[in-house]
Amino acid sequence: MSIRRYLVLTLVAVLTLITFIAAIQGYKASMSRAEKLFEQQLVDFAHIVKGLHQTFDTKDQQFVALNEQTSFAFQVWQGERLVSQSANTPTKPIMSLHKSPTHFGEVNFSGQRWRAIYYTDNNQLNAFKGKGNSLVIIVAQPLKKQFLLAQEVILAAVTPMIIAIVLLSLLIYGIITQGLKPLHKLTSALAKKRSNDFTPLELNVDNSELSRVVTTLNQLLARLNLAFERERHFAADAAHELKTPLSVLKINVHNLSQELNEQGHNHPENLIKPLTVSVDRMGHVIDQILHLNRTNPEQINQSKQPIKLQTLLQAVIGDLYQDIANKQQTITLTSEELLLMGDELSLHLMLSNLISNANKYTPQQGEIKVSTKYIPNGNNQRDSQNKTAQIAIIIEDSGTGIAEEEYNRVYDRFYRVGGDQHDSSVLGCGLGLTIVKHIVDIHGGNIVLSRSTLLGGLRVEVLFEQNLDQNLPLDNSKLNSPVSCEEKTDNKDERD
Amino acid sequence: MRILLVEDDQGLAEALQQSLIREGFVVDHVSRGKLALTALAVPSHDMVILDLGLPDLDGLLVLKEIRAKKNDLPVIILTARDSIDSKVKGLDYGADDYLAKPFDMQELLARLRVIERRLGTATSSLITIDRVSLDTKAHKVYLLECEGAIEQPDINEVHFSKKEFMVLKVLMENAGRIQSREQIESKLYQWGEEVLSNAVEVHIHKLRKNLPDKFIQNVRGVGYIINHPQH
């Protein structure tokens, strides 16, 4: 939950709750206050009726019927006799006659419920004691009327509060949004940043807390950048430092063998061969360690561009062809010109490790098949909606392959198939597949090992998602047509 | 042939000098980029072997400087830097060839010989691989017949068209390195020839018919190659 949402929701909720509690309290207090007010009103009315009754002659027992509709009803009793009444009252006493001076009560007549007051003049009661003609005044007001009135008053008081809540909620939302704006700006600036982008954040925030955060972040980025640069330079320096002495060693071995040849030494190669092998092995290990260090995600992601896969494969096979020819192996490339988004350097490294492995672990006169496949609607379960196309690179050989239980271990650093029993005559240091896996992972690809049904050896399938935009100059689907004709000419060539 | 060797590592320079002198080259060695430019101010060298990692001046800058003076002196680059990136850059700047350290001496010598033949300073304009000899100057191809006595082998000239000769020359000059169809095509274009889509296949077909079996090998899907006999 975002800070903004949290703040707005909690503040509005708390505000509403407290206002309602206050409103309920106010309602209750107002109601009881109104009740008292109405009672007072009834008492006053009774006094007025009494006053009026006394002003006019009370000895003539006249009957006054008020015909006008009022919200009040009254009866004046002199003893057992009804002296005057309002039109909306029956002729029976609406309230039982008590001897007590004042009495409040609720009564039913005329189809309504009324609040009534029974009022007797104490003095008169005493004066006419025993004569049975004490003056009794009963005044009533409909309960419904009272309630409606009270409610109207209370509602008039509460309504502004409800409107205030709505207004306050809007205000709170606005203020919090405004207040969190710098934080929001910082978040979106950070989100836009690529993982390899170490440039300082260019953000103007005027509040002191955030400006400190931005400064600290920028300092951190600068330090990261420095460390990153240092690491990269270290790899390059190390390469130079190690490769040059190795070259010296190599050329001196060559010179030595020439010298021995000139001196007419018998079988100089017996002396030279172990030296050459060791030097080559050393060179290989140095190369692989540097490659492993150099294939870091930041650098690879930075230099991603569309790569022509067939051209790349041709170059890799070309580089390795001497080794393949030395073992009299046959290599074939079945490919179409596909575009693959990636870092050329590391893809070159990956393919060269894979094909070199095929060469190393395939016996003399063996066979290596390299092919590429374009899968238009990749059966990728992860996002089947997107239907991203996939590119597969398949490398098969007729070697002994790898046992299935070792498939997971071959990616470990310095692990070699068979462990200590590994054929030590094969040049290698157990880093090749580690590097391959690393590069495949960085490119978001997948590597699958299996047994080749065609050649019987290892089958390595590397799958990459085809993540190129449509607006690129070359379209894979268009590239398919010329390939088939190349295949044909190739076949014809073979038959010659 | 007189070579200027620009290399700051003393050990490597000495070893290289020794090797090259043994092969009959005259070698001058400088260890700084500026000294190299001074030495090249007087046109006394036939080619340059240039290390990229020099302490005073980047090798690529030296190369740029050489090319800026409209000097088409052949340059071979040596580098410990990472292959593809520096390679592309080096070739963009006008280097003739490129070798990554640690390299095989045989490889360097092979590339020097290609340049030598191109400059016409080679003692022989003949490239001989297996039983096939190609005269780059006279534009002729000879085939040594097996039946002849070893002392006096029969040498027969094989006639090829101009384009066929060019394709064969590309392959023989780059013996041991696969040449893709595109690479051969681009070489034909360089010589100002019209190239049909399947021209290379047709030429190779014709060449194979008249040359020993398996002399030109096809690496399916990759290209063509003539192997060194020692391999």
XYZ file of C-alpha atoms in Angstrom:
727
model
C 0.000 0.000 0.000
C 1.366 3.386 -0.892
C 2.016 5.944 1.796
C -0.486 8.279 0.178
C -3.267 5.727 0.173
C -2.503 4.703 3.726
C -2.542 8.259 5.005
C -5.686 9.290 3.128
C -7.641 6.191 4.091
C -6.719 6.219 7.766
C -7.203 9.946 8.165
C -10.601 9.949 6.467
C -11.719 6.871 8.404
C -10.674 8.311 11.766
C -12.212 11.667 10.936
C -15.540 10.096 9.940
C -15.667 7.877 13.003
C -15.000 10.700 15.438
C -17.483 13.012 13.723
C -20.201 10.370 13.891
C -19.576 9.679 17.559
C -19.780 13.412 18.196
C -22.952 13.656 16.105
C -24.621 10.814 17.997
C -23.731 12.413 21.320
C -25.056 15.743 20.047
C -28.258 14.061 18.835
C -28.909 12.482 22.203
C -28.198 15.702 24.102
C -30.351 17.758 21.725
C -33.213 15.271 21.993
C -33.372 15.383 25.772
C -33.004 19.150 25.669
C -35.861 19.381 23.158
C -38.032 17.128 25.324
C -37.560 19.448 28.256
C -38.322 22.374 26.024
C -41.594 20.809 24.903
C -42.602 20.003 28.478
C -41.898 23.571 29.429
C -43.996 24.628 26.475
C -46.901 22.450 27.669
C -46.620 23.849 31.181
C -46.632 27.417 29.837
C -49.619 26.637 27.672
C -51.475 25.192 30.640
C -50.779 28.386 32.588
C -52.115 30.484 29.755
C -55.284 28.376 29.501
C -55.741 28.648 33.244
C -55.176 32.386 33.141
C -57.671 32.774 30.335
C -60.175 30.622 32.101
C -59.929 32.668 35.275
C -60.094 35.967 33.381
C -63.433 34.988 31.945
C -66.247 34.078 34.202
C -65.795 30.666 35.591
C -69.013 30.454 37.462
C -71.033 30.199 34.318
C -70.167 26.852 33.244
C -69.810 27.455 29.625
C -68.538 25.130 27.070
C -65.911 26.503 24.745
C -65.071 24.560 21.702
C -62.179 25.790 19.678
C -62.657 24.891 16.101
C -59.367 25.957 14.652
C -56.835 23.258 14.002
C -53.813 23.636 16.221
C -51.054 21.311 17.088
C -52.192 21.583 20.671
C -55.193 20.046 22.371
C -56.611 21.002 25.742
C -59.432 20.274 28.178
C -60.445 22.274 31.181
C -62.339 20.411 33.848
C -64.161 21.927 36.796
C -64.580 18.980 39.022
C -66.411 16.381 36.964
C -67.579 18.937 34.423
C -65.868 19.747 31.125
C -65.617 23.519 31.021
C -63.810 24.027 27.784
C -61.962 21.975 25.239
C -60.278 22.190 21.865
C -62.055 20.696 18.893
C -59.615 17.854 18.519
C -60.351 16.340 21.899
C -63.033 13.893 22.876
C -65.568 14.747 25.588
C -64.160 12.239 27.990
C -61.148 13.241 30.018
C -58.139 12.502 27.930
C -56.163 11.760 31.023
C -57.402 10.141 34.186
C -58.022 12.768 36.874
C -55.390 12.811 39.503
C -55.206 14.598 42.694
C -51.559 15.430 42.286
C -50.825 19.000 41.160
C -48.855 18.367 37.941
C -48.369 15.234 36.070
C -46.807 14.392 32.681
C -47.854 11.422 30.672
C -48.452 9.930 27.260
C -52.011 9.292 26.169
C -53.875 8.012 23.111
C -56.868 9.786 21.607
C -58.096 10.889 18.226
C -55.989 8.149 16.682
C -52.693 9.685 17.775
C -50.237 9.418 20.581
C -49.926 12.605 22.586
C -47.696 13.949 25.246
C -49.914 15.507 27.847
C -49.711 17.519 31.049
C -52.271 17.344 33.820
C -52.291 20.507 35.791
C -54.220 21.484 38.882
C -54.055 24.782 40.661
C -52.902 23.927 44.151
C -54.428 27.039 45.760
C -57.741 26.463 44.186
C -57.546 22.851 45.092
C -57.131 23.852 48.706
C -59.814 26.555 48.531
C -62.461 24.298 47.098
C -61.387 21.272 48.989
C -64.253 18.942 49.599
C -66.465 20.780 47.109
C -65.219 18.624 44.301
C -64.987 21.409 41.832
C -61.233 21.929 41.532
C -59.994 23.258 38.202
C -58.070 20.722 36.125
C -56.312 21.650 32.895
C -55.017 19.011 30.534
C -52.822 20.131 27.620
C -51.471 17.750 25.007
C -49.302 17.910 21.932
C -48.911 15.066 19.393
C -45.717 13.096 19.946
C -45.130 12.824 16.235
C -45.194 16.534 15.876
C -42.730 16.950 18.720
C -40.396 14.358 17.303
C -40.430 15.824 13.818
C -39.680 19.240 15.155
C -36.800 18.044 17.289
C -35.398 16.020 14.408
C -35.574 18.964 12.085
C -33.579 21.060 14.503
C -30.972 18.404 15.082
C -30.615 17.611 11.397
C -30.043 21.278 10.669
C -27.176 21.145 13.147
C -25.648 17.867 11.895
C -25.856 18.348 8.110
C -22.989 20.871 7.922
C -20.839 18.330 9.740
C -21.414 15.701 7.057
C -20.646 18.178 4.319
C -17.535 19.117 6.266
C -16.380 15.491 6.280
C -16.600 15.281 2.498
C -14.806 18.580 2.092
C -12.155 17.623 4.634
C -11.574 14.278 2.892
C -10.953 16.023 -0.386
C -8.659 18.485 1.308
C -6.714 15.733 3.071
C -6.287 13.898 -0.220
C -5.039 17.036 -1.917
C -2.645 18.015 0.843
C -1.164 14.545 1.167
C -0.729 14.221 -2.584
C 0.968 17.570 -2.696
C 3.104 16.775 0.329
C 4.258 13.435 -1.074
C 4.994 14.796 -4.536
C 8.791 15.025 -4.029
C 8.838 11.425 -2.819
C 6.800 10.396 -5.820
C 9.211 12.220 -8.123
C 12.149 10.433 -6.526
C 10.468 7.057 -6.907
C 9.697 7.533 -10.567
C 13.212 8.859 -11.219
C 14.651 5.735 -9.607
C 12.255 3.462 -11.461
C 13.296 4.942 -14.786
C 16.947 4.296 -14.034
C 18.510 1.270 -15.721
C 20.537 -1.066 -13.548
C 23.755 -0.031 -15.219
C 23.092 3.686 -15.155
C 25.252 5.334 -12.552
C 24.653 8.953 -13.520
C 23.541 11.129 -10.598
C 19.836 11.841 -10.147
C 18.915 15.264 -11.435
C 16.118 16.096 -9.060
C 15.217 19.365 -7.401
C 13.497 18.767 -4.098
C 13.069 21.671 -1.683
C 12.256 19.678 1.406
C 15.198 18.987 3.636
C 14.530 15.300 4.360
C 14.353 14.233 0.738
C 17.148 16.429 -0.515
C 19.405 14.619 1.937
C 18.223 11.280 0.573
C 18.915 12.415 -2.985
C 22.395 13.636 -2.054
C 23.202 10.359 -0.326
C 21.879 8.381 -3.275
C 23.973 10.385 -5.699
C 27.081 9.859 -3.606
C 26.343 6.139 -3.527
C 25.861 6.017 -7.285
C 29.136 7.830 -7.844
C 30.970 5.351 -5.624
C 29.321 2.394 -7.357
C 30.326 3.796 -10.704
C 33.916 4.116 -9.553
C 33.973 0.572 -8.224
C 32.450 -0.713 -11.443
C 35.014 1.093 -13.560
C 37.808 -0.193 -11.375
C 36.583 -3.756 -11.730
C 36.394 -3.480 -15.484
C 39.838 -1.986 -15.742
C 41.169 -4.668 -13.471
C 39.993 -7.358 -15.876
C 41.496 -5.567 -18.862
C 44.768 -4.960 -17.043
C 44.945 -8.543 -15.889
C 44.357 -9.722 -19.459
C 47.200 -7.613 -20.709
C 49.535 -8.553 -17.905
C 48.968 -12.274 -18.337
C 48.656 -12.504 -22.081
C 51.869 -10.745 -23.009
C 54.196 -12.999 -20.964
C 52.310 -15.955 -22.380
C 52.998 -14.700 -25.906
C 56.675 -14.380 -25.036
C 56.664 -17.958 -23.779
C 54.941 -19.175 -26.916
C 57.301 -17.436 -29.316
C 60.320 -18.625 -27.371
C 59.047 -22.196 -27.575
C 58.731 -21.708 -31.321
C 62.268 -20.288 -31.497
C 63.593 -23.156 -29.432
C 62.051 -25.738 -31.705
C 63.492 -24.000 -34.758
C 66.896 -23.892 -33.066
C 66.747 -27.582 -32.215
C 65.739 -28.371 -35.778
C 68.703 -26.438 -37.129
C 71.101 -28.200 -34.803
C 69.904 -31.458 -36.271
C 68.457 -32.694 -33.023
C 66.613 -35.957 -33.366
C 62.919 -35.693 -32.589
C 62.848 -32.167 -31.170
C 59.059 -32.424 -30.964
C 59.417 -34.830 -28.037
C 61.011 -32.022 -26.092
C 58.810 -29.282 -27.386
C 55.373 -30.918 -27.365
C 54.860 -31.013 -23.571
C 55.936 -27.386 -23.400
C 53.499 -26.292 -26.111
C 50.659 -28.210 -24.517
C 51.278 -26.627 -21.113
C 51.535 -23.160 -22.573
C 48.294 -23.641 -24.511
C 46.581 -24.946 -21.430
C 47.712 -21.994 -19.384
C 46.506 -19.621 -22.056
C 43.166 -21.369 -22.092
C 42.687 -21.148 -18.327
C 43.632 -17.459 -18.290
C 41.218 -16.796 -21.148
C 38.350 -18.597 -19.469
C 38.830 -16.943 -16.084
C 38.912 -13.547 -17.743
C 35.859 -14.383 -19.810
C 33.948 -15.442 -16.734
C 34.830 -12.180 -15.011
C 34.131 -10.110 -18.038
C 30.622 -11.408 -18.674
C 28.886 -9.326 -16.040
C 25.223 -8.484 -16.573
C 25.680 -4.702 -16.532
C 28.150 -4.723 -19.370
C 26.219 -7.224 -21.444
C 22.920 -5.418 -21.047
C 24.625 -2.208 -22.018
C 25.968 -3.504 -25.305
C 22.936 -5.412 -26.509
C 22.207 -4.980 -30.201
C 20.743 -7.026 -33.044
C 23.242 -9.734 -33.980
C 23.260 -11.663 -37.245
C 23.284 -15.182 -35.903
C 24.394 -17.026 -39.026
C 27.316 -14.694 -39.609
C 28.304 -15.086 -35.982
C 28.123 -18.885 -36.186
C 30.195 -18.863 -39.354
C 32.822 -16.740 -37.639
C 32.919 -19.013 -34.586
C 33.209 -22.174 -36.674
C 35.858 -20.450 -38.781
C 37.897 -19.666 -35.674
C 37.656 -23.231 -34.410
C 38.041 -24.968 -37.751
C 41.734 -25.812 -37.301
C 40.909 -27.884 -34.203
C 38.041 -29.568 -36.008
C 40.173 -30.316 -39.062
C 42.952 -31.652 -36.836
C 40.579 -34.320 -35.569
C 39.213 -34.856 -39.095
C 35.711 -34.162 -37.853
C 32.888 -33.063 -40.109
C 31.015 -29.968 -39.068
C 27.856 -28.728 -40.728
C 25.928 -25.560 -40.140
C 22.259 -25.497 -41.048
C 21.062 -22.000 -40.466
C 19.098 -19.085 -41.711
C 20.106 -15.499 -41.164
C 18.298 -14.684 -37.925
C 18.556 -11.552 -35.884
C 19.118 -12.039 -32.198
C 19.177 -9.292 -29.595
C 22.289 -9.720 -27.525
C 25.848 -8.837 -26.781
C 28.005 -10.038 -29.658
C 31.118 -10.576 -27.598
C 29.496 -12.830 -25.047
C 27.402 -14.719 -27.614
C 30.596 -15.372 -29.562
C 32.159 -16.656 -26.370
C 29.164 -18.859 -25.600
C 29.016 -20.450 -29.063
C 32.748 -20.908 -29.190
C 32.697 -22.705 -25.830
C 29.870 -24.983 -26.954
C 31.340 -25.860 -30.339
C 34.802 -26.232 -28.861
C 33.370 -28.684 -26.313
C 31.748 -30.645 -29.124
C 35.103 -30.734 -30.869
C 36.982 -31.819 -27.757
C 34.654 -34.585 -26.653
C 33.981 -36.046 -30.073
C 36.457 -38.671 -31.296
C 38.482 -38.501 -34.508
C 36.382 -38.402 -37.680
C 33.296 -37.684 -35.622
C 30.468 -35.436 -36.616
C 29.242 -32.103 -35.284
C 25.974 -30.523 -36.371
C 25.158 -26.906 -35.645
C 21.722 -25.608 -36.536
C 19.410 -22.741 -35.759
C 15.664 -22.751 -35.644
C 13.142 -19.943 -35.646
C 10.058 -20.807 -33.605
C 7.406 -18.230 -34.601
C 4.986 -18.687 -31.686
C 7.200 -19.981 -28.969
C 5.484 -22.530 -26.743
C 6.482 -20.426 -23.849
C 4.101 -21.094 -20.981
C 5.220 -18.092 -19.009
C 3.506 -15.541 -21.177
C 1.443 -17.386 -23.703
C -0.535 -14.227 -24.418
C 2.464 -12.409 -25.766
C 3.421 -15.354 -27.981
C 7.001 -14.229 -28.284
C 8.940 -15.953 -30.988
C 11.973 -17.943 -29.985
C 15.311 -18.695 -31.549
C 16.961 -22.031 -30.893
C 20.619 -22.821 -31.440
C 21.271 -26.567 -31.444
C 24.705 -28.151 -31.246
C 24.919 -31.932 -31.548
C 27.907 -34.251 -31.674
C 28.687 -37.922 -32.089
C 30.803 -38.091 -28.928
C 30.121 -40.024 -25.750
C 27.821 -37.347 -24.365
C 27.170 -36.631 -20.715
C 25.347 -38.958 -18.314
C 21.925 -37.619 -17.413
C 22.673 -37.447 -13.686
C 25.534 -35.067 -14.416
C 23.460 -32.551 -16.391
C 23.020 -30.339 -13.352
C 26.607 -30.451 -12.206
C 28.320 -29.506 -15.455
C 27.565 -25.822 -14.877
C 29.526 -25.767 -11.611
C 32.801 -23.904 -11.625
C 35.823 -26.103 -12.300
C 33.637 -29.219 -12.457
C 34.590 -31.651 -15.190
C 32.494 -34.587 -16.290
C 33.528 -37.735 -14.464
C 35.183 -35.689 -11.731
C 38.766 -36.882 -11.059
C 38.526 -39.489 -13.779
C 38.265 -36.790 -16.406
C 40.446 -37.413 -19.413
C 43.290 -35.017 -18.661
C 44.587 -35.087 -22.214
C 41.656 -32.865 -23.176
C 42.481 -29.200 -22.846
C 40.125 -27.500 -20.435
C 39.567 -26.267 -16.929
C 35.893 -26.891 -16.228
C 34.784 -23.322 -16.747
C 33.358 -23.564 -20.269
C 29.776 -24.497 -19.428
C 29.817 -22.230 -16.379
C 30.483 -19.335 -18.732
C 27.882 -20.586 -21.216
C 25.208 -20.855 -18.530
C 26.108 -17.427 -17.211
C 25.767 -15.818 -20.637
C 22.512 -17.647 -21.398
C 21.071 -16.482 -18.066
C 22.010 -12.866 -18.651
C 20.307 -12.994 -22.038
C 17.190 -14.441 -20.411
C 17.576 -17.652 -22.378
C 17.350 -21.311 -21.575
C 19.816 -24.143 -22.026
C 18.723 -27.763 -22.351
C 21.049 -30.769 -22.421
C 19.928 -34.077 -23.875
C 21.158 -37.039 -25.872
C 21.275 -36.469 -29.596
C 18.945 -38.831 -31.422
C 20.691 -38.007 -34.673
C 24.328 -38.442 -33.732
C 24.225 -40.239 -30.372
C 26.330 -37.724 -28.483
C 25.438 -34.626 -26.510
C 22.735 -32.326 -27.779
C 22.810 -28.783 -26.447
C 19.860 -26.569 -27.217
C 20.024 -22.905 -26.329
C 16.731 -21.029 -26.520
C 16.487 -17.276 -26.690
C 13.386 -15.194 -26.754
C 13.147 -13.242 -29.948
C 12.793 -9.824 -28.468
C 13.288 -7.556 -31.430
C 11.030 -4.690 -32.302
C 9.157 -4.684 -35.549
C 10.742 -1.447 -36.685
C 14.162 -2.980 -37.167
C 15.471 -3.025 -40.702
C 15.700 -6.804 -40.972
C 12.732 -9.019 -40.371
C 13.329 -12.654 -39.617
C 10.314 -13.849 -41.534
C 11.561 -12.101 -44.658
C 14.956 -13.643 -44.285
C 13.646 -17.150 -44.643
C 13.244 -17.285 -48.391
C 16.820 -16.937 -49.686
C 18.019 -19.559 -47.261
C 16.275 -22.501 -48.791
C 17.948 -21.790 -52.094
C 21.294 -21.617 -50.411
C 20.598 -24.991 -48.901
C 19.899 -26.391 -52.320
C 23.085 -25.082 -53.844
C 24.957 -26.444 -50.909
C 23.522 -29.877 -51.443
C 24.328 -29.780 -55.087
C 27.826 -28.823 -54.167
C 28.145 -31.849 -51.947
C 27.195 -34.202 -54.731
C 29.924 -32.882 -57.077
C 61.485 -7.053 -46.184
C 62.043 -4.428 -43.524
C 59.601 -4.525 -40.628
C 59.096 -1.929 -37.916
C 58.128 -3.676 -34.698
C 56.337 -1.428 -32.194
C 56.123 -3.303 -28.893
C 56.746 -2.063 -25.360
C 57.306 -5.460 -23.768
C 61.027 -6.139 -23.999
C 60.729 -9.906 -23.719
C 58.117 -10.205 -26.426
C 60.019 -7.820 -28.699
C 63.228 -9.800 -28.379
C 61.541 -13.140 -28.993
C 59.701 -11.771 -32.015
C 62.836 -10.211 -33.412
C 64.666 -13.487 -33.077
C 61.913 -15.377 -34.881
C 61.502 -12.865 -37.652
C 65.226 -12.551 -38.316
C 65.406 -16.323 -38.561
C 62.734 -16.150 -41.247
C 64.810 -13.659 -43.172
C 63.153 -10.388 -42.277
C 64.972 -7.216 -41.297
C 63.468 -5.943 -38.041
C 63.721 -2.538 -36.358
C 62.275 -2.325 -32.886
C 60.860 0.700 -31.059
C 59.042 0.552 -27.746
C 57.054 3.816 -27.872
C 54.309 5.071 -30.163
C 55.941 8.458 -30.681
C 59.235 6.836 -31.621
C 57.333 4.707 -34.128
C 55.851 7.799 -35.764
C 59.307 9.407 -35.907
C 60.771 6.275 -37.455
C 57.971 6.162 -40.016
C 58.480 9.804 -41.019
C 61.209 8.494 -43.316
C 59.811 5.864 -45.654
C 62.277 3.096 -44.995
C 60.010 0.287 -43.779
C 57.851 -2.074 -45.791
C 55.402 -2.839 -42.993
C 54.561 -2.392 -39.308
C 53.754 -4.835 -36.528
C 51.950 -2.715 -33.960
C 51.085 -3.522 -30.367
C 47.957 -1.688 -29.203
C 48.888 -1.321 -25.537
C 51.707 1.191 -25.647
C 52.636 3.238 -22.582
C 52.757 6.671 -24.223
C 50.302 6.574 -27.119
C 47.466 4.182 -27.813
C 48.276 1.865 -30.691
C 45.044 2.783 -32.430
C 46.113 6.439 -32.394
C 49.433 5.503 -33.943
C 47.524 3.643 -36.644
C 45.231 6.628 -37.164
C 48.250 8.897 -37.483
C 49.844 6.611 -40.062
C 46.623 6.512 -42.110
C 46.091 10.272 -41.735
C 49.311 10.809 -43.662
C 47.816 8.833 -46.550
C 50.352 6.167 -45.854
C 49.145 2.775 -47.082
C 51.883 0.945 -45.237
C 50.614 -2.520 -44.256
C 49.946 -2.761 -40.515
C 49.375 -5.898 -38.468
C 47.954 -5.281 -35.024
C 48.900 -7.300 -31.955
C 46.775 -6.934 -28.873
C 45.966 -8.429 -25.515
C 42.635 -6.635 -25.549
C 39.378 -8.372 -26.054
C 38.971 -9.872 -29.469
C 35.943 -8.653 -31.399
C 35.621 -5.073 -30.254
C 39.261 -4.113 -30.744
C 39.344 -6.162 -33.915
C 36.505 -4.252 -35.517
C 37.982 -0.955 -34.372
C 41.461 -1.869 -35.576
C 40.204 -2.938 -38.979
C 38.023 0.197 -39.171
C 41.094 2.311 -38.555
C 42.748 0.664 -41.511
C 44.766 -2.215 -40.092
C 45.539 -4.948 -42.607
C 45.364 -7.791 -40.148
C 44.886 -8.554 -36.538
C 46.302 -11.053 -34.049
C 45.190 -11.525 -30.468
C 47.772 -12.433 -27.868
C 48.843 -15.111 -27.234
C 49.251 -15.984 -30.890
C 51.029 -18.727 -32.793
C 54.212 -17.686 -34.536
C 53.095 -19.749 -37.542
C 49.998 -17.636 -37.805
C 51.935 -14.375 -37.761
C 54.350 -15.684 -40.391
C 51.472 -16.792 -42.637
C 49.966 -13.328 -42.491
C 53.309 -11.674 -43.126
C 53.694 -13.829 -46.241
C 50.307 -12.695 -47.577
C 51.395 -9.073 -47.205
C 54.788 -9.851 -48.674
C 53.218 -11.313 -51.790
C 50.860 -8.382 -52.090
C 53.732 -5.917 -51.918
C 55.630 -7.924 -54.482
C 58.668 -8.043 -52.265
C 58.417 -11.794 -51.878
C 61.362 -13.691 -53.236
C 58.860 -15.977 -54.892
C 55.378 -15.123 -56.034
C 54.544 -18.795 -55.815
C 52.149 -20.125 -53.168
C 52.445 -23.884 -52.940
C 50.071 -26.026 -50.957
C 50.035 -29.765 -51.296
C 50.472 -30.421 -55.017
C 49.111 -27.108 -56.201
C 51.192 -24.027 -56.934
C 49.752 -20.645 -57.693
C 51.784 -17.869 -59.244
C 50.250 -14.619 -58.051
C 52.213 -12.516 -60.548
C 51.897 -14.588 -63.682
C 48.287 -15.574 -62.833
C 49.050 -19.223 -63.459
C 48.244 -22.428 -61.609
C 50.438 -25.516 -61.717
C 49.678 -29.033 -60.643
C 52.373 -31.495 -59.625
C 51.561 -34.936 -60.947
C 52.122 -37.795 -58.573
C 53.327 -40.225 -61.233
C 56.474 -38.231 -61.954
C 59.749 -39.054 -60.245
C 60.411 -37.084 -57.072
C 63.518 -35.474 -58.504
C 61.823 -34.365 -61.667
C 58.100 -34.104 -61.038
C 55.794 -33.401 -63.946
C 54.472 -29.923 -63.693
C 51.309 -29.278 -65.640
C 49.696 -25.924 -65.981
C 45.961 -25.881 -65.290
C 43.977 -23.215 -67.061
C 41.350 -21.296 -65.154
C 39.323 -18.222 -65.981
C 40.231 -14.947 -64.335
C 37.450 -15.209 -61.758
C 38.213 -18.813 -60.938
C 41.829 -17.872 -60.442
C 40.796 -15.114 -58.060
C 38.663 -17.448 -55.971
C 41.523 -19.943 -55.773
C 43.931 -17.164 -54.842
C 41.711 -16.024 -51.990
C 41.484 -19.552 -50.647
C 45.194 -20.315 -51.005
C 46.324 -17.028 -49.505
C 44.110 -17.696 -46.527
C 44.932 -21.380 -46.285
C 43.763 -22.791 -42.981
C 41.052 -20.166 -42.559
C 37.476 -20.719 -43.679
C 36.284 -18.226 -46.264
C 32.535 -17.758 -46.285
C 30.694 -17.343 -49.562
C 30.081 -13.707 -48.640
C 33.772 -13.112 -48.021
C 34.744 -14.560 -51.398
C 31.978 -12.593 -53.091
C 33.147 -9.347 -51.515
C 36.689 -10.032 -52.788
C 35.312 -10.504 -56.303
C 33.439 -7.215 -55.956
C 36.641 -5.528 -54.894
C 38.166 -6.449 -58.216
C 35.276 -4.806 -59.933
C 33.604 -7.968 -61.141
C 29.898 -8.540 -61.526
C 28.922 -11.317 -59.161
C 25.902 -13.475 -59.791
C 24.126 -14.999 -56.835
C 25.557 -18.483 -57.298
C 28.802 -17.415 -58.973
C 31.007 -18.604 -56.147
C 29.478 -22.095 -56.201
C 29.975 -22.327 -59.958
C 33.609 -21.233 -59.727
C 34.348 -23.622 -56.871
C 32.717 -26.438 -58.825
C 34.984 -25.738 -61.787
C 38.078 -25.464 -59.592
C 37.364 -28.733 -57.825
C 36.994 -30.564 -61.107
C 40.539 -29.672 -62.102
C 42.307 -29.856 -58.758
C 43.132 -32.873 -56.536
C 40.348 -34.481 -54.540
C 39.488 -32.772 -51.271
C 41.894 -29.923 -52.009
C 39.101 -27.395 -51.606
C 36.860 -28.473 -48.779
C 33.345 -27.356 -48.159
C 32.255 -26.730 -44.603
C 28.523 -26.935 -44.995
C 26.740 -23.775 -44.073
C 29.995 -21.983 -43.283
C 32.208 -21.712 -46.351
C 35.228 -23.131 -48.136
C 38.734 -23.884 -46.983
C 42.069 -25.145 -48.242
C 43.931 -26.807 -45.413
C 47.615 -26.538 -44.761
C 49.243 -29.862 -45.635
C 50.805 -30.186 -42.174
C 47.430 -30.314 -40.549
